[in-house]
Amino acid sequence: MKKEFSLSVNARHISQLGRWLVTDYVTALVELVKNSYDADAEGVKIIFDGIKTEDGKIILIDTGSGMTTADVEKKWAVIGTNNKVRNLYSPGGRKYAGKKGIGRFSVERLAEKTTIYSFPRNHTPFKFSLDWNKYEEININALYQMLNILKTSPNDYESARFIKCNVDYFITNPNVKKEHKELIMNSLFSSSKNHYSLYLNNSDILEKIEGELMPILKEYSEEEVRIDAVKHTLEDIGSTEEKDIRSLLSNVYTEISVSKDIETGLIIILEGLRDEWKQKDILKVQKELRVLVEPTFLTNDSFKPILQADEYELKSHIIVNNIIDLHYAKVEAKLINNGEVLELSYKDKSKLVPINENFSFNPRLTCGECSLELYYFIRDAQNLSKEGFNITLAREVLDEFSGIKIYRDGFHVKPYGDEGNDWLLLDNQKVKNPHNYLVSNNQVIGIVRITEHSNPLLIDATNREGIIENEAFQDLQKFVLFCTNFISNIRYEDYKKSLENKKIEALDKKRIEEENKRRIEEEEREKLRRERLESQNRKIQSLLESIPDSEDKKNVSQVIDQVVKNANDEVFYQKSQLEKERKQVDDIIKTTKEVYEEELDNKEKELSLYKNLASIGMLTGAFGHETSDIIHRMAINMSYLSKVISRSELAANGDLKASIENISSDISRMQGFGRLIVNFVKKDKREKYDSINFKSTIEEISELYFNIIKSQNINILLELDDFQCHLKMFQIDLESIIINLITNSFEALKATRNKVIKISSKEYEEYYEIIFEDNGHGIKDGYEKIIFSPFHSTKAGGIGLGLAIVKDIVENYNGEISVANSLDHGGAVFTVRFPKGVG
């Protein structure tokens, strides 16, 4: 026998697919809005009509292109159609948001009955209806369960809804006999329609279902309806009905100010709603619509969603544009050359000219080419106030829209940037280092633009909620964090300058006060001098009058005048010299104060920086001590396990052998880290200031790293044979330098196969030199200037303190540290110099 057959689908799978693919009813409604966007609509209006009543419905009206009857038959009615895959862009040039061909399941998810009115260009308007209960099934066991639930919980909404849908299916099923349908209709709801409320708080009807309906249903429990047996009708709209329906469309055209010459679009009416829509659900829809497409200040593609729910109190229409001009700083960044180069432009209120810089990533970021537009706000009265817009309202708008959202082809990718979603861990970084210049999640409004074409490795999760967190997604985080860290670094430099300006202002004020005090003293002295001079003049005049001879009087007067002149000249000279010396002393005092204040400021910053590190160090030390015994026991148990399992068993079971080797390797690494931690935090290293043997210290730390790096195929090469450096310092300071520079190389070696870290030394006449090299990706151009800055890090979640600490320690011992790219190994080379005789 040879016979062809085709696969067929049970009709009930429509409802299963609808509720499995779109589990959340708010998401289902948003999916319908996306379909309006794909239809090149300039706007869409969602009306919740009588939503608190039994006959509540949702009406969705869009100003798109509408559907023709051919579109319905060949596209809309075809499950999983690939027309949006073949054609990536709409006729209006929009990138399609819905490409999986499951839009009609959102309709099924929301309501039991759907009526769609279509007004296509150059075609006659038409309508069609779908009763989704025709796709249900008779489930005897489930019906009994729902009946029992209603007996104990008479107001159980879900159970009443389930029974209602099953009864609808029964009376519309073409396989059910007419007399059975009539019997059930007359018995159950002869005087009312079949509504779920009929089964709430109604013990009589429950008894009828159990006594009369269930026996009949059992006869049809094996009946199945195939999907192609359920028919729907396309039909013209009557003139009276068309007038009423078209008025809905015209009102939306007026409300949105649509520019089309002909009114086209789609109206979807959803009845028999499957869910109870409450205030919180309506507000959630409102919030989703606000961020569904790129904010209007970022795009010229007009798409306006409108929500109407007269029975509920909607939040006032907050527009993000009202606050955007209050931003303190703006960053525009592009990742180009397939993720290798970052073009960044930064502008803030304090700078007349933008900062434009390019950075290179090696290895390149796998997320692909994308862009970021970011607005940074300072949440205080000075920066969040303008005429007619107070700080309270500004903060409300900022709270509503804050966060960095991801938009793929113009549509928001949930949940990134939603309320409470800090996917970049900005707030976590701020908690670790609570400084005003670090960027927090509630200080930024921004979007990351990605596309399906340019970012194929950024893959949507199967439920369309989020992106799979693979390496490409981590690189996307790294790109955005680089930009937020750039803001933090600029703010940090401005913070230091503001402190310097405050010091200068304070010194200027003090200097002015001292100048005023000296001026008053000078005036007092000048007044006394003049009084004394006048007194002397009177005495001289009296003396001259007592001399009888006029010639003698003349001679005496000349002598007196010369004496007075010489005295005045001497006074003037002494005053000028005093003023000159005073100015020199003031300059010395001013310079000394500035140096002192600068040193004091640096020490305060150091103290603030190390307080957090001290706490982390205490916790790390305690962790190392507490876990050392545990790790030791794990190692013993693994050793015992390796012995009791025979070699033949291991040879026969490769997976078991590999697992044992992996666990043993991991335990060795844990032991290595444990010893490194416990050894590092010993008290004597922090308190003992003595001559340190550099060679033996480097060798000891390298030995402690052996078990840690063994499984990662990292080779540490030591070239220290003739290194005879002995300098006075705290041993923990030297170990901090070595550990930080080795650990820094680990990150750089992730993408390198034959990983090498080389530590060598040189001795010169005036100083010792230690060189740390690796064969990683090296230092990008321009990074030499900022790599030692506090809080600068290119790692997602990195703090950016390691190299800043190293530089701080080296300079405390009058040393120097520099960075360049290694000519021999291709990676980074850090050179540390200590002058001979330090300590």
PDB file of N, CA and C in Angstrom, residues 435 437-438 485 488-489 492-493 496 605 609 786-793 799-805 807:
ATOM      1  N   HIS A 435      30.831  58.272  45.745  1.00  0.00           N
ATOM      2  CA  HIS A 435      31.327  59.617  45.470  1.00  0.00           C
ATOM      3  C   HIS A 435      30.372  60.320  44.519  1.00  0.00           C
ATOM      4  N   TYR A 437      30.855  62.104  41.992  1.00  0.00           N
ATOM      5  CA  TYR A 437      31.206  62.164  40.581  1.00  0.00           C
ATOM      6  C   TYR A 437      30.950  60.845  39.853  1.00  0.00           C
ATOM      7  N   LEU A 438      30.580  59.766  40.557  1.00  0.00           N
ATOM      8  CA  LEU A 438      30.235  58.510  39.897  1.00  0.00           C
ATOM      9  C   LEU A 438      28.800  58.568  39.375  1.00  0.00           C
ATOM     10  N   ASN A 485      31.773  55.645  32.481  1.00  0.00           N
ATOM     11  CA  ASN A 485      33.027  55.878  33.216  1.00  0.00           C
ATOM     12  C   ASN A 485      33.746  57.128  32.709  1.00  0.00           C
ATOM     13  N   SER A 488      32.286  59.852  34.590  1.00  0.00           N
ATOM     14  CA  SER A 488      32.796  59.832  35.966  1.00  0.00           C
ATOM     15  C   SER A 488      34.192  60.426  36.043  1.00  0.00           C
ATOM     16  N   ASN A 489      35.043  60.105  35.068  1.00  0.00           N
ATOM     17  CA  ASN A 489      36.414  60.629  35.080  1.00  0.00           C
ATOM     18  C   ASN A 489      36.432  62.145  34.885  1.00  0.00           C
ATOM     19  N   TYR A 492      35.287  63.686  38.032  1.00  0.00           N
ATOM     20  CA  TYR A 492      36.322  63.583  39.066  1.00  0.00           C
ATOM     21  C   TYR A 492      37.343  64.709  38.903  1.00  0.00           C
ATOM     22  N   GLU A 493      37.753  64.967  37.659  1.00  0.00           N
ATOM     23  CA  GLU A 493      38.707  66.055  37.411  1.00  0.00           C
ATOM     24  C   GLU A 493      38.086  67.408  37.764  1.00  0.00           C
ATOM     25  N   LYS A 496      38.107  67.844  41.516  1.00  0.00           N
ATOM     26  CA  LYS A 496      39.399  68.276  42.047  1.00  0.00           C
ATOM     27  C   LYS A 496      39.620  69.777  41.794  1.00  0.00           C
ATOM     28  N   LYS A 605      41.804  62.566  50.180  1.00  0.00           N
ATOM     29  CA  LYS A 605      41.307  61.673  49.132  1.00  0.00           C
ATOM     30  C   LYS A 605      41.839  60.255  49.339  1.00  0.00           C
ATOM     31  N   LEU A 609      39.685  56.945  49.936  1.00  0.00           N
ATOM     32  CA  LEU A 609      39.850  55.826  49.009  1.00  0.00           C
ATOM     33  C   LEU A 609      40.140  54.526  49.723  1.00  0.00           C
ATOM     34  N   ILE A 786      45.505  58.090  31.072  1.00  0.00           N
ATOM     35  CA  ILE A 786      44.393  57.919  32.027  1.00  0.00           C
ATOM     36  C   ILE A 786      44.392  56.563  32.717  1.00  0.00           C
ATOM     37  N   ILE A 787      45.326  55.684  32.339  1.00  0.00           N
ATOM     38  CA  ILE A 787      45.246  54.312  32.843  1.00  0.00           C
ATOM     39  C   ILE A 787      45.484  54.240  34.349  1.00  0.00           C
ATOM     40  N   PHE A 788      46.222  55.222  34.916  1.00  0.00           N
ATOM     41  CA  PHE A 788      46.483  55.222  36.356  1.00  0.00           C
ATOM     42  C   PHE A 788      45.467  56.069  37.135  1.00  0.00           C
ATOM     43  N   SER A 789      44.470  56.624  36.430  1.00  0.00           N
ATOM     44  CA  SER A 789      43.458  57.462  37.103  1.00  0.00           C
ATOM     45  C   SER A 789      42.549  56.593  37.963  1.00  0.00           C
ATOM     46  N   PRO A 790      42.162  57.067  39.153  1.00  0.00           N
ATOM     47  CA  PRO A 790      41.226  56.295  39.991  1.00  0.00           C
ATOM     48  C   PRO A 790      39.901  56.091  39.279  1.00  0.00           C
ATOM     49  N   PHE A 791      39.324  54.913  39.474  1.00  0.00           N
ATOM     50  CA  PHE A 791      37.991  54.539  38.984  1.00  0.00           C
ATOM     51  C   PHE A 791      37.926  54.399  37.474  1.00  0.00           C
ATOM     52  N   HIS A 792      39.094  54.349  36.810  1.00  0.00           N
ATOM     53  CA  HIS A 792      39.064  54.097  35.366  1.00  0.00           C
ATOM     54  C   HIS A 792      39.174  52.597  35.140  1.00  0.00           C
ATOM     55  N   SER A 793      38.158  52.020  34.516  1.00  0.00           N
ATOM     56  CA  SER A 793      38.168  50.584  34.247  1.00  0.00           C
ATOM     57  C   SER A 793      37.376  50.313  32.992  1.00  0.00           C
ATOM     58  N   ILE A 799      36.160  48.222  39.320  1.00  0.00           N
ATOM     59  CA  ILE A 799      36.191  49.402  40.186  1.00  0.00           C
ATOM     60  C   ILE A 799      37.213  50.412  39.682  1.00  0.00           C
ATOM     61  N   GLY A 800      38.333  49.946  39.080  1.00  0.00           N
ATOM     62  CA  GLY A 800      39.320  50.857  38.537  1.00  0.00           C
ATOM     63  C   GLY A 800      40.246  51.450  39.566  1.00  0.00           C
ATOM     64  N   LEU A 801      40.661  50.648  40.570  1.00  0.00           N
ATOM     65  CA  LEU A 801      41.538  51.155  41.620  1.00  0.00           C
ATOM     66  C   LEU A 801      42.928  50.524  41.586  1.00  0.00           C
ATOM     67  N   GLY A 802      43.087  49.361  40.950  1.00  0.00           N
ATOM     68  CA  GLY A 802      44.335  48.606  41.032  1.00  0.00           C
ATOM     69  C   GLY A 802      45.548  49.414  40.638  1.00  0.00           C
ATOM     70  N   LEU A 803      45.566  49.962  39.416  1.00  0.00           N
ATOM     71  CA  LEU A 803      46.733  50.698  38.931  1.00  0.00           C
ATOM     72  C   LEU A 803      46.889  52.040  39.645  1.00  0.00           C
ATOM     73  N   ALA A 804      45.775  52.639  40.089  1.00  0.00           N
ATOM     74  CA  ALA A 804      45.872  53.879  40.868  1.00  0.00           C
ATOM     75  C   ALA A 804      46.590  53.615  42.190  1.00  0.00           C
ATOM     76  N   ILE A 805      46.303  52.476  42.825  1.00  0.00           N
ATOM     77  CA  ILE A 805      46.958  52.106  44.083  1.00  0.00           C
ATOM     78  C   ILE A 805      48.445  51.875  43.848  1.00  0.00           C
ATOM     79  N   LYS A 807      50.405  53.124  41.517  1.00  0.00           N
ATOM     80  CA  LYS A 807      51.070  54.425  41.293  1.00  0.00           C
ATOM     81  C   LYS A 807      51.248  55.179  42.608  1.00  0.00           C
TER      82      LYS A 807
END
